[in-house]
Short mmCIF file of C-alpha atoms in Angstrom, two decimals:
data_model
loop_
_atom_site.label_atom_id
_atom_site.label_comp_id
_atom_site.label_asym_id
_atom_site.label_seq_id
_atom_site.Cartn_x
_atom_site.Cartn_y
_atom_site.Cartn_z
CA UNK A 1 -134.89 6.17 19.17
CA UNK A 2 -136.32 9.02 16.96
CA UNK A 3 -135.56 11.55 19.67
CA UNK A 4 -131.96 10.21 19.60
CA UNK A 5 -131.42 10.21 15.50
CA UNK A 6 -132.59 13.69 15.76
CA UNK A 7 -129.96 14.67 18.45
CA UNK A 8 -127.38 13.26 15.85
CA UNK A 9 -128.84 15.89 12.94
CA UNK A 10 -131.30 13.53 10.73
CA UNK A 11 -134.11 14.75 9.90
CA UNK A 12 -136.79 12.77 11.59
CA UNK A 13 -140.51 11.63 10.67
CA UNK A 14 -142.84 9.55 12.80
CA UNK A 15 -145.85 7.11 12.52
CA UNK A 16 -148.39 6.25 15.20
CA UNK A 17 -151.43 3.61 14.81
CA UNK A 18 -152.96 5.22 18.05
CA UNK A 19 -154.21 8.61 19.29
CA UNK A 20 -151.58 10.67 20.78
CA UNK A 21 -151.81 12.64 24.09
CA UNK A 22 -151.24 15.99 23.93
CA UNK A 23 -148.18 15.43 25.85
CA UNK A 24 -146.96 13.06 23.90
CA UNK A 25 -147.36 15.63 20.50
CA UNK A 26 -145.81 18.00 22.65
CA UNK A 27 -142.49 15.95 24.07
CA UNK A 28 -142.19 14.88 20.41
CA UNK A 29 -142.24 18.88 19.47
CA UNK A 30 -139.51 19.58 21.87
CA UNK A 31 -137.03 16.74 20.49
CA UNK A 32 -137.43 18.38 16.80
CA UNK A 33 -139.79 16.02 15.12
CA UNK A 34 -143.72 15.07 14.51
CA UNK A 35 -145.34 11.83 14.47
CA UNK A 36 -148.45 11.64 12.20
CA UNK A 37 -151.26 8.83 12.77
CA UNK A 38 -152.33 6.31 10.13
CA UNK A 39 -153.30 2.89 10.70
CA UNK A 40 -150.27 0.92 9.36
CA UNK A 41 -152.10 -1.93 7.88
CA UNK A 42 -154.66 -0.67 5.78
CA UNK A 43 -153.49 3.31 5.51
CA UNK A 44 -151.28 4.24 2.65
CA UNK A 45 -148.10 6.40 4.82
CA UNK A 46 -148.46 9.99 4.40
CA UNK A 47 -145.82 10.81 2.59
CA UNK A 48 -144.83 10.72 -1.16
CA UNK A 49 -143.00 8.37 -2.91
CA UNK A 50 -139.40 7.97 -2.56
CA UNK A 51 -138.76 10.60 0.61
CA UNK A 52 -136.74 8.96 2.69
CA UNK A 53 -133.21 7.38 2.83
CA UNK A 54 -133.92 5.12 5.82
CA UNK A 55 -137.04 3.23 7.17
CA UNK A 56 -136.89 2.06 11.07
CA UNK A 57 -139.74 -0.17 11.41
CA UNK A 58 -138.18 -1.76 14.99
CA UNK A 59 -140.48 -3.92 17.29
CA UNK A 60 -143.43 -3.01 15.33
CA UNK A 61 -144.32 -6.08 12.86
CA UNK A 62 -145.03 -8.92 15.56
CA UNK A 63 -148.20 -6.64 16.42
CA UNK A 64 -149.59 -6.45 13.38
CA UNK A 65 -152.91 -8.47 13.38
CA UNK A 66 -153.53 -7.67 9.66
CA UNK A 67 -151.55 -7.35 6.66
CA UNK A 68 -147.58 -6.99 7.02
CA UNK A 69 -147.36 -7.11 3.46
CA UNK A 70 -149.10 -3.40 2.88
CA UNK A 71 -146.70 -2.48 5.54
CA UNK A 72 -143.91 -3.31 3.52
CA UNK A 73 -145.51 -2.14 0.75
CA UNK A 74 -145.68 1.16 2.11
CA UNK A 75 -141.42 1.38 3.44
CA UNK A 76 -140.77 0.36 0.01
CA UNK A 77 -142.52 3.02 -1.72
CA UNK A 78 -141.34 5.57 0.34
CA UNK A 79 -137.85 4.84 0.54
CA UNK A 80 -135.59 6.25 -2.04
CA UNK A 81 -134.01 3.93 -4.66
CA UNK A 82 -131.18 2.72 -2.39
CA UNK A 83 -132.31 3.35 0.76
CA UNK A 84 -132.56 1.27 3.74
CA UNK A 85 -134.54 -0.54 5.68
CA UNK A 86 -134.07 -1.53 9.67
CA UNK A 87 -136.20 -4.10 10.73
CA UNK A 88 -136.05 -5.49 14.58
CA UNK A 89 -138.33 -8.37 15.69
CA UNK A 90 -138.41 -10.96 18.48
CA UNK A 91 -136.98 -14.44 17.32
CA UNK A 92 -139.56 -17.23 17.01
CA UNK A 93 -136.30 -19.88 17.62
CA UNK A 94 -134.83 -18.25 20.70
CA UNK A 95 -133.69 -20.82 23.14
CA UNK A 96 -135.83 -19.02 26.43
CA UNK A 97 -139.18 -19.68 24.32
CA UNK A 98 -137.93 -23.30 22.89
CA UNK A 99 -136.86 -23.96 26.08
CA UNK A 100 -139.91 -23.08 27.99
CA UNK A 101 -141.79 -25.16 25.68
CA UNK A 102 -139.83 -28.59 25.63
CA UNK A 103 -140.59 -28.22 29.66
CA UNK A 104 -144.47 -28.29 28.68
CA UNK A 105 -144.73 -25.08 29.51
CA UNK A 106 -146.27 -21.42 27.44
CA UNK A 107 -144.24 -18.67 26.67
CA UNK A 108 -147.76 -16.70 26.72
CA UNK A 109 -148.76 -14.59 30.21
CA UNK A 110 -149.57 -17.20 32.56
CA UNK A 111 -153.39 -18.33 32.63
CA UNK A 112 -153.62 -17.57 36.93
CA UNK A 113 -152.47 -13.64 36.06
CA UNK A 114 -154.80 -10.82 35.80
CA UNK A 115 -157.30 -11.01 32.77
CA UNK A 116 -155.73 -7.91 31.14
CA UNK A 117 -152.54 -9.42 30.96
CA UNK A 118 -153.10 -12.78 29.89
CA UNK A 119 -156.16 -11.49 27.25
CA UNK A 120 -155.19 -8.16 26.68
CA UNK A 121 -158.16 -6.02 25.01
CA UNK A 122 -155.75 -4.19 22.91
CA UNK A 123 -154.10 -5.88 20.11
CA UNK A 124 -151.31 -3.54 19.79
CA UNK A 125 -149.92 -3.96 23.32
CA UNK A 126 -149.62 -8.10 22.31
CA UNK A 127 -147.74 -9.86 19.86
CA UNK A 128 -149.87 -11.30 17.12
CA UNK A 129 -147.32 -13.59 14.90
CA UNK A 130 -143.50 -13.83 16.11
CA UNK A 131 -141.16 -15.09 12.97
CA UNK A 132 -138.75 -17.35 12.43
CA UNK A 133 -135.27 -15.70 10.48
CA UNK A 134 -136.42 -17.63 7.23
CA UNK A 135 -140.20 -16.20 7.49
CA UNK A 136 -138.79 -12.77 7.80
CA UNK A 137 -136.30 -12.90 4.55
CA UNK A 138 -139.26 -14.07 2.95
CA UNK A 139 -141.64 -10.82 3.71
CA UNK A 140 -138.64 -8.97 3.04
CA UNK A 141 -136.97 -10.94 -0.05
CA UNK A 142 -138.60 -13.89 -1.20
CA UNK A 143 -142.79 -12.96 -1.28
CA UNK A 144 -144.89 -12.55 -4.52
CA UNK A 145 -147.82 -11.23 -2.82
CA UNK A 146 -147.26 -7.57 -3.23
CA UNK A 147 -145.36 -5.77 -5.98
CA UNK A 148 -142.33 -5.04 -3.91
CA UNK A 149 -138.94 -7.20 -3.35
CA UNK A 150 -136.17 -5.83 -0.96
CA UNK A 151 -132.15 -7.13 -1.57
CA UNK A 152 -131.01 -8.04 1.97
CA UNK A 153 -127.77 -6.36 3.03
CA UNK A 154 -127.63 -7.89 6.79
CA UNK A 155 -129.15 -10.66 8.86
CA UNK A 156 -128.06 -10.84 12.00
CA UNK A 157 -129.29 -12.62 15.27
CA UNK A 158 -128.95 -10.23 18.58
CA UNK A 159 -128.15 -11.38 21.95
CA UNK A 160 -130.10 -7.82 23.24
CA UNK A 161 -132.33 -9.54 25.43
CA UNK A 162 -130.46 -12.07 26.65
CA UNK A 163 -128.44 -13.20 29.63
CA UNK A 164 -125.16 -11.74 29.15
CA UNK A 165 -121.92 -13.85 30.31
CA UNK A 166 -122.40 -11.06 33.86
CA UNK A 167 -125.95 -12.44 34.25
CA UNK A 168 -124.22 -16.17 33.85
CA UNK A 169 -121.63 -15.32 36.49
CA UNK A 170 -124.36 -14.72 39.43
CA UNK A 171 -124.46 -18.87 40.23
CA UNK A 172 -122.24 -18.52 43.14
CA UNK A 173 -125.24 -16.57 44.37
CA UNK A 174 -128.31 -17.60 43.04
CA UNK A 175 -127.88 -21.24 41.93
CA UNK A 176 -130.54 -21.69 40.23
CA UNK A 177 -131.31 -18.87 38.33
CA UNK A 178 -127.66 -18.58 37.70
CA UNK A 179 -127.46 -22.44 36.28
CA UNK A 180 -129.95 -21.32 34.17
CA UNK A 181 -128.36 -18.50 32.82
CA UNK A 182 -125.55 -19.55 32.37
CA UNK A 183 -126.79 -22.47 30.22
CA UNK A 184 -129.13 -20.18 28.20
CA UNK A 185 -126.01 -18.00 27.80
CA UNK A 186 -123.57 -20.97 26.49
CA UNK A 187 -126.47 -22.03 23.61
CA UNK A 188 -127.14 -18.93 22.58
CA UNK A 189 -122.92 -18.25 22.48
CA UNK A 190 -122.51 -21.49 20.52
CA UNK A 191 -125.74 -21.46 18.38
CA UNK A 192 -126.25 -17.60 17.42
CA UNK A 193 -129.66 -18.46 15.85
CA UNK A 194 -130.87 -19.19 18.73
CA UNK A 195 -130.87 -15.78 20.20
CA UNK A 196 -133.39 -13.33 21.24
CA UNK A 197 -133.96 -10.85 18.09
CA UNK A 198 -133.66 -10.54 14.79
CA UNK A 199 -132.43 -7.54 12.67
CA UNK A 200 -132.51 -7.05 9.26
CA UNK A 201 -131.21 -4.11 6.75
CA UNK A 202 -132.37 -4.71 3.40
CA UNK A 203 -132.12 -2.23 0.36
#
């Protein structure tokens, strides 16, 4: 995503809780940008107040194990008055997880797997809270724990991740699987909040 907004002539920044390769500094180099490393939770952003016009913090909040609020903190302080704010998270309420859990069954890697996947040592590379629409307007809007309050602009829910009306199509084929997508494509067609992410662009 940042090598793409820097194709399209912004001016890019990055921000990386873990070690970089050398590689990975260098690939970054090539597309016109540099990603500095701070731990996002505790680390105050290295960068002044009020630098930027727009924050993409996509994907990235559902890992934190620690303190979202200083996160937040930290995109407000450095946005410009006006800027904006992108925030992308998995949806709490999407039908696949309610689903999967009316059955009796976890949305979590399955207990039989390989240890590493269903206890992975890393907490980055697992998701530590997933929230709800309403929990996220509240980190964003509605909190009085930290000296910050965004305005929201947009909430919207985003069918991204899930079955499209193609994927529904495939029952002629694959019964079952295709019964089932088509179903979890019908919900999530009639009851948008019900679908795979959220996304958020608050002021």
């Amino acid at each position: 995503m940042a090598a793409l907004a820097r194709a399209r002539g912004f001016e890019v920044h990055g921000l990386s809780n873990e070690e970089m390769t050398d590689e990975f500094r260098l690939r970054a180099g090539r597309a016109g940008f540099q990603i500095r490393q701070a731990d996002v939770e505790i680390d105050s952003f290295p960068w002044a107040d009020d630098e930027f016009e727009v924050v993409i913090c996509s994907e990235l909040i559902e890992h934190m194990c620690r303190d979202p609020f200083h996160v937040l903190g930290e995109i407000f302080r450095v946005l410009k008055p006006g800027g904006a704010l992108i925030l992308t998270t998995p949806n709490l309420a999407r039908v696949p997880l309610l689903w999967e859990l009316l059955r009796g069954r976890s949305y979590m890697p399955p207990m039989d797997g390989p240890l590493d996947e269903s206890f992975p040592l890393n907490p980055n590379y697992k998701h530590s809270r997933e929230y709800t629409a309403s929990e996220i307007e509240y980190l964003l809007c509605r909190q009085d724990h930290e000296p910050y309050r965004f305005v929201r602009e947009r909430a919207l829910h985003s069918d991204c991740w899930d079955p499209t009306f193609r994927d529904a199509a495939r029952v002629l084929k694959h019964p079952i699987a295709g019964w089932n997508a088509c179903l979890a494509w019908l919900v999530q067609f009639l009851f948008p909040g019900g679908r795979s992410c959220l996304m958020f662009r608050v002021r």
